[in-house]
Coordinates of C-alpha atoms in Angstrom, one line a residue:
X1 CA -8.3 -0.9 -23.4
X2 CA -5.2 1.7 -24.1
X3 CA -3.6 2.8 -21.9
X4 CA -1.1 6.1 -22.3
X5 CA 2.5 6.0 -21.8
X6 CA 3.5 6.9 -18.6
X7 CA 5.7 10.4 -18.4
X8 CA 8.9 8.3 -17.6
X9 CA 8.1 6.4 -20.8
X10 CA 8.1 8.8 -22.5
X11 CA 10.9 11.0 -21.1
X12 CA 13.2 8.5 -22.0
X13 CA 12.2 7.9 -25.4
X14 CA 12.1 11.7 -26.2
X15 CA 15.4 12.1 -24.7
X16 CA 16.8 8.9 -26.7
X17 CA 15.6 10.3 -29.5
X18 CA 16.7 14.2 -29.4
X19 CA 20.3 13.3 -29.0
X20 CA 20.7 10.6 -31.4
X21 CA 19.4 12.8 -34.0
X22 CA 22.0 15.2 -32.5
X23 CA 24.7 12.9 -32.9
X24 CA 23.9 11.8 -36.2
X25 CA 23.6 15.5 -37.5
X26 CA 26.7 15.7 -36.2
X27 CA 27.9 13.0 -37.8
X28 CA 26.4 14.0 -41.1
X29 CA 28.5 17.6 -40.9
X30 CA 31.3 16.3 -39.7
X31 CA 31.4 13.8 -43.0
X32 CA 30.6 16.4 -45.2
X33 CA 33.2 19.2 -44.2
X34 CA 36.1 17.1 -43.0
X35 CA 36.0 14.2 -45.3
X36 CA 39.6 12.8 -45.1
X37 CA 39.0 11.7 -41.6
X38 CA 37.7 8.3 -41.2
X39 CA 34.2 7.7 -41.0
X40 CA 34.1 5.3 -37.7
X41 CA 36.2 8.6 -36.1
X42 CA 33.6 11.0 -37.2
X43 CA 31.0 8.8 -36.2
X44 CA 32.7 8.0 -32.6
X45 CA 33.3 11.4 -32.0
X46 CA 29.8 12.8 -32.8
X47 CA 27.9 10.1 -31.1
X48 CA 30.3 10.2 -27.9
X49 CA 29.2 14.0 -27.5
X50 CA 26.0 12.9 -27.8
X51 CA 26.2 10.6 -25.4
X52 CA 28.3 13.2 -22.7
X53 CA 24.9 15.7 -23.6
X54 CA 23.0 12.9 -22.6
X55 CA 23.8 12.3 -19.8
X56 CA 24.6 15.7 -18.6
X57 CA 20.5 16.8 -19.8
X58 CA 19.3 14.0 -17.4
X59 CA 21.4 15.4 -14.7
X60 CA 20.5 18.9 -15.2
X61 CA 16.7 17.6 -15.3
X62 CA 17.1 15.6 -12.1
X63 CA 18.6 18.4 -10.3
X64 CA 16.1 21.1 -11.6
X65 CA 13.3 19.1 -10.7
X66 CA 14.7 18.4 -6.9
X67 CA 15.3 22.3 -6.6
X68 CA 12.0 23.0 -7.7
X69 CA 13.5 25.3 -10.7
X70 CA 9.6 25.1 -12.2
X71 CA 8.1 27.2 -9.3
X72 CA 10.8 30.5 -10.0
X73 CA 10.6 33.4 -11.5
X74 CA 10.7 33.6 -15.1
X75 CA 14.1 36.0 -14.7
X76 CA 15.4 33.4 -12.3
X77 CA 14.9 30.3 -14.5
X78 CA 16.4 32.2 -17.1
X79 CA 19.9 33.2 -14.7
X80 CA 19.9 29.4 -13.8
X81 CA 19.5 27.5 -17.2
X82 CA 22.1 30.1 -18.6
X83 CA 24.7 29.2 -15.9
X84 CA 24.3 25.7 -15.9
X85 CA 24.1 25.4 -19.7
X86 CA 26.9 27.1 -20.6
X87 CA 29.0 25.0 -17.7
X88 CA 27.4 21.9 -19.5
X89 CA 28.4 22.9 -22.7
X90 CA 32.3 24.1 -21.7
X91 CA 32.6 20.7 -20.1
X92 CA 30.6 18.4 -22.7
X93 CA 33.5 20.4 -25.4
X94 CA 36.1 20.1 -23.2
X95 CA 35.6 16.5 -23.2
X96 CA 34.6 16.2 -26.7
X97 CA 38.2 17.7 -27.5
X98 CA 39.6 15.8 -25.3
X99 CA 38.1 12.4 -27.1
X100 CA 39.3 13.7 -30.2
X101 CA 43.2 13.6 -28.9
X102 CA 42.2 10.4 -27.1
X103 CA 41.4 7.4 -28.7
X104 CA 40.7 8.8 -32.0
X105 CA 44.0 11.4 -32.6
X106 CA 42.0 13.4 -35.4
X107 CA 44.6 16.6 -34.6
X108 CA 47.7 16.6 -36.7
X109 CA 50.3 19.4 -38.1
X110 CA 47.5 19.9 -41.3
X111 CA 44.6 19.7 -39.0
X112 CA 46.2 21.8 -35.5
X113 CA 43.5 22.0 -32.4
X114 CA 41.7 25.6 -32.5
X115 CA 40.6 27.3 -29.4
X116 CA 38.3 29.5 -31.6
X117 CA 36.5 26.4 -32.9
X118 CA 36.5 25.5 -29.2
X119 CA 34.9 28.5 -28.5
X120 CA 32.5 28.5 -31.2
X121 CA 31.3 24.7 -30.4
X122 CA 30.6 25.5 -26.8
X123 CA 28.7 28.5 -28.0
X124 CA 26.3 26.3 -30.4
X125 CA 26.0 23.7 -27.8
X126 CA 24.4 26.1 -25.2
X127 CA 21.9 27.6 -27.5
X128 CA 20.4 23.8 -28.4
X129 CA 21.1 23.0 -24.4
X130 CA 18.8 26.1 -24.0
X131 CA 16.4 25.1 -27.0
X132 CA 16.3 21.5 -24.7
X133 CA 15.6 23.6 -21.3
X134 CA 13.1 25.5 -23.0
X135 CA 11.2 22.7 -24.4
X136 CA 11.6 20.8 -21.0
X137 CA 10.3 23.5 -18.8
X138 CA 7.6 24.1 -21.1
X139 CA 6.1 20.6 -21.2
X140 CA 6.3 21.2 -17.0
X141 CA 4.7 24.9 -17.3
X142 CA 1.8 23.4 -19.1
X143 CA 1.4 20.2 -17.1
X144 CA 1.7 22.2 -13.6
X145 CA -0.6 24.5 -15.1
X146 CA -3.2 21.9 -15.9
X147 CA -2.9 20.3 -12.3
X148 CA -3.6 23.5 -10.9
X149 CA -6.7 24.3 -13.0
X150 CA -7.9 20.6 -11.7
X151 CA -7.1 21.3 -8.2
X152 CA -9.0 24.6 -8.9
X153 CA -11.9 22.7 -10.0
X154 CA -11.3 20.1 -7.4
X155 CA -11.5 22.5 -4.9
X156 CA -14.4 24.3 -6.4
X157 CA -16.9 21.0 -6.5
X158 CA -15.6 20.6 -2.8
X159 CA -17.1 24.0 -1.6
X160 CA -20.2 22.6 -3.5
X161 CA -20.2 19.5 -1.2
X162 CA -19.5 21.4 1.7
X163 CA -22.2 23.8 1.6
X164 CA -24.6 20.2 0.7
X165 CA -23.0 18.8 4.1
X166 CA -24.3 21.7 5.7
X167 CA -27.4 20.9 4.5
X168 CA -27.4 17.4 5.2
X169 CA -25.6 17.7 8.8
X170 CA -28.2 19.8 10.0
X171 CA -31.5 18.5 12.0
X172 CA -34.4 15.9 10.0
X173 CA -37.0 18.6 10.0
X174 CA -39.1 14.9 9.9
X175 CA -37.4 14.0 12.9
X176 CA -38.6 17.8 14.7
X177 CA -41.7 17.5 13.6
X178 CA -42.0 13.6 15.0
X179 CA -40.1 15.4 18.8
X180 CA -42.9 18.2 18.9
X181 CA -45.7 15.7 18.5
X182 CA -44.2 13.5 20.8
X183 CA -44.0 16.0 23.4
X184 CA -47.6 17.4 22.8
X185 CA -48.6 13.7 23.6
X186 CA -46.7 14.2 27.0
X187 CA -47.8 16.9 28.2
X188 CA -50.8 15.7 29.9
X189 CA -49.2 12.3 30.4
X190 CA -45.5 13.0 32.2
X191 CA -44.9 16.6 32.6
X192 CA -41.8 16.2 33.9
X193 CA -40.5 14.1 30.7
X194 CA -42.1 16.2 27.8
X195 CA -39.9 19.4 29.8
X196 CA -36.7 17.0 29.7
X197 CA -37.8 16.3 26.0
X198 CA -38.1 20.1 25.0
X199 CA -34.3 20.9 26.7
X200 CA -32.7 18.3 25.3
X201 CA -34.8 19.0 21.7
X202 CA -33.6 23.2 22.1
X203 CA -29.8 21.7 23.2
X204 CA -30.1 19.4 20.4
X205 CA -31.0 22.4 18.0
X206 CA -28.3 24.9 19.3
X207 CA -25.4 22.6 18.9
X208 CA -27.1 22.1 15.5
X209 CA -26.8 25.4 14.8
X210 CA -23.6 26.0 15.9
X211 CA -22.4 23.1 13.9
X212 CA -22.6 25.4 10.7
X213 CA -20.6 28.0 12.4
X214 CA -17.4 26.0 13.2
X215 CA -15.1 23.0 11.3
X216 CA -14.9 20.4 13.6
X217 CA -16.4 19.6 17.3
X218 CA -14.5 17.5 20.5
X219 CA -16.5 14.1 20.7
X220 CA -17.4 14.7 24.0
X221 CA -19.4 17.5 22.2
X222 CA -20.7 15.5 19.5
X223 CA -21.8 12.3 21.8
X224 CA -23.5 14.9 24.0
X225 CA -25.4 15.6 20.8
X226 CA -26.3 12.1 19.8
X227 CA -27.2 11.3 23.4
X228 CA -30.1 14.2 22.9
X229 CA -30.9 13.2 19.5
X230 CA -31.3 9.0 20.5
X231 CA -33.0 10.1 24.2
X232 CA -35.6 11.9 21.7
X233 CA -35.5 9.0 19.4
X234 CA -36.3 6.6 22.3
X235 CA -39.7 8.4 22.8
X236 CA -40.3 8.0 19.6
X237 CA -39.7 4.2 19.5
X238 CA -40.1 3.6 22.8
X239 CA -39.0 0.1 23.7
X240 CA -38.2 -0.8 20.3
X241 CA -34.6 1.4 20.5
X242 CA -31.7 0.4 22.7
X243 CA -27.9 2.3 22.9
X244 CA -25.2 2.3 24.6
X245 CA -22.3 4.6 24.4
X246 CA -18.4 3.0 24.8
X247 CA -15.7 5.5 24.3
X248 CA -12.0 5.9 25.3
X249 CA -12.5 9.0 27.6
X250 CA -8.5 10.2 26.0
X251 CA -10.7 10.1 22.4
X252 CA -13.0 12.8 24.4
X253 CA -10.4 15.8 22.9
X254 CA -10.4 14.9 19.6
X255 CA -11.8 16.7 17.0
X256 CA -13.9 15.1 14.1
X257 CA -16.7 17.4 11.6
X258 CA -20.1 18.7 13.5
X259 CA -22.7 16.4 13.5
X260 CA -21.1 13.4 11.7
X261 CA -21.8 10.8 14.6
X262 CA -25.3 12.0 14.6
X263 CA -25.9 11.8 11.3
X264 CA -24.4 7.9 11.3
X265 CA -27.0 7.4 14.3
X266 CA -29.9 8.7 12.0
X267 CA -28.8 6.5 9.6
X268 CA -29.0 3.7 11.8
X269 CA -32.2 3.9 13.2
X270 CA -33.9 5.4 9.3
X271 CA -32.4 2.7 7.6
X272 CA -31.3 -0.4 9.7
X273 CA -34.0 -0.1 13.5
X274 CA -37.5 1.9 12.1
X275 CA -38.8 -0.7 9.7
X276 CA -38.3 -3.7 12.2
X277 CA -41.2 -4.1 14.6
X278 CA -38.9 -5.0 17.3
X279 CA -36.2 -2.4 17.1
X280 CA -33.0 -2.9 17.8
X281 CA -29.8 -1.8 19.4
X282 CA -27.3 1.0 18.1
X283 CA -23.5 1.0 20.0
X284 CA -21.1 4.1 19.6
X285 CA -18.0 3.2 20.4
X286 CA -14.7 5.5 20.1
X287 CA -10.9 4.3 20.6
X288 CA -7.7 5.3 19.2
X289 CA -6.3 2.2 17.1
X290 CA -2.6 2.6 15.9
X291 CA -2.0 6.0 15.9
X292 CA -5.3 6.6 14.7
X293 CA -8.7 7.6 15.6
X294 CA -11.5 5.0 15.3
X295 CA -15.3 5.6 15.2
X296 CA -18.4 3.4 14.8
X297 CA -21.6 3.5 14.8
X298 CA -23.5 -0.3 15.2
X299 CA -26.8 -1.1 14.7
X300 CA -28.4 -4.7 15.7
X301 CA -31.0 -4.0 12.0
X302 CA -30.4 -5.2 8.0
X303 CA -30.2 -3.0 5.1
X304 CA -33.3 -3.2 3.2
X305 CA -33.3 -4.3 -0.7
X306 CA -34.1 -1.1 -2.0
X307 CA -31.6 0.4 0.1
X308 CA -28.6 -1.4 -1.4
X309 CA -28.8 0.8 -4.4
X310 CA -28.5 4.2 -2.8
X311 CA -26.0 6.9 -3.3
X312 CA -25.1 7.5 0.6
X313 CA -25.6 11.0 -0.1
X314 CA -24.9 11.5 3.8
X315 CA -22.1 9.1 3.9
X316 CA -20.5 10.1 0.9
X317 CA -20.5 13.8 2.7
X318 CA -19.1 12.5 5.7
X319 CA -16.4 11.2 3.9
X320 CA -15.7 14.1 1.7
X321 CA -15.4 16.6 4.6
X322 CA -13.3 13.7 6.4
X323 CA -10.7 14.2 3.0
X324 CA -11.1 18.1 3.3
X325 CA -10.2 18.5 7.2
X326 CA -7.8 15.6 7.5
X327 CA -6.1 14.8 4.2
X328 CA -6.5 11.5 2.0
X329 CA -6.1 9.2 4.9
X330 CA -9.0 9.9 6.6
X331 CA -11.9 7.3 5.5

């Protein structure tokens, strides 16, 4: 497989490149106006101006880039490359004159130094130092513009997700319809427990509702959700579910996306507790680990085979809102 060069890569060869053809123009001229001065003169004195341009363009880039010169104002890019190319240019010339006293000694009585020529090199170097700016910033105006149409995009497919997380965050109307038949059953059984069952079923739906109203939630809120949620569970499955709860009371202020700890518990008990005829156990445990906040959700169960294939539509979402609300880091 190719691969593209990388923007260093290629930096470096463009820049090579531009200013060797530079010198050896120079050259060139030089040879064919001034002919009675030796060609390893011409050619050191062409390719040494070269090289001062060189390196002053790599300077100019590094500091242009480190001041952020891409994110001004077209009138104030325009000020700044003007200053700084024309002090390039007056010192590049002054040194390039300065070359041609020392080592080569090209100026004699027939040949005198000339300020005007001076003037009028300095002049030509700015407008190709400006032809270089403009082609550098240019190459920058079109990349930054790209980044920011793919951030765009980015940002649109997020807003996608997030209105799909809302989706998928809120309540299995399954899982309501399995609660109100549950209850019905009760009853006539245990009063007392199908009224228990109906609070914690209408707390259970509030905080759901609520959940599409804010960003995040404490976990002292969210693990009062999932306690409802696995207490209704439990009279579901009876016997055959188990939790327990262990979290750092400090992790109780933190704040983490609505209904993400409930929706790892339903995918627990769908995916790793329901099929199994015993059941099994689920542990919830929060702590802060290194500077950072650390939450899982354990179930006793195995992935079935069919399972191993899946998209994790809701753990993909998790994870995705995790990136949106807490940067790259967050996993």
């Amino acid at each position: 497989m190719s691969h593209a060069p990388k923007p260093k890569t290629v930096y470096w060869l463009l820049q090579t490149l531009t200013w060797s053809v530079y010198g050896t123009i120079g050259y060139i001229s030089n040879r064919n106006f001034i002919s009675d001065i030796p060609a390893t003169s011409t050619a050191g004195v062409a390719y040494s101006g070269a090289a001062i341009l060189f390196l002053s363009t790599h300077l100019l880039r590094n500091h242009s880039l480190s001041a952020n010169w891409i994110s001004l104002s077209f009138r104030k890019l325009i000020f700044r490359l003007a200053l700084s190319t024309l002090l390039i240019s007056t010192i590049s010339q002054l040194l390039v004159s300065l070359i041609m006293f020392w080592p080569f000694d090209l100026f004699t009585v027939e040949r005198p130094y000339s300020i005007i020529f001076l003037f009028i090199y300095i002049f030509q170097t700015q407008i190709i130092l400006m032809l270089w700016s403009l082609a550098f910033f240019s190459y920058h105006a079109i990349r930054n513009y790209k980044s920011e149409e793919i951030e765009k995009w980015r940002l649109q497919a997020a807003v996608k997700d997030a209105e799909l997380i809302a989706l998928k965050a809120q309540i299995n109307p399954h899982f309501i319809f399995n609660c109100l038949n549950n209850i019905r059953a009760l009853v006539l059984e245990d009063s007392e427990k199908a009224r228990d069952a109906i609070t914690k079923l209408s707390e259970l739906l509030r905080r759901s509702m609520r959940s599409n109203q804010v960003e995040t939630i404490t976990i002292a809120d969210e693990l009062a959700t999932v306690i409802d949620y696995l207490d209704l569970e439990k009279i579901h499955m009876e016997n055959r579910l188990r939790y327990s709860i262990e979290t750092d009371t400090q992790c109780d202020a933190y704040e983490i996306p609505p209904m993400a700890i409930q929706l790892l518990a339903e995918n627990a008990i769908k995916h790793g507790l329901s099929k199994l005829p015993s059941g099994g156990e689920i542990v919830i445990n929060t702590r802060g680990e290194r500077g950072k906040l650390v939450l899982e959700v354990l179930n006793t169960g195995r992935l079935a085979a069919p399972h191993l294939e899946s998209h994790g539509i809701g753990l993909n979402n998790i994870r995705e809102r995790l990136k949106l609300l807490c940067g790259p880091s967050a996993s």
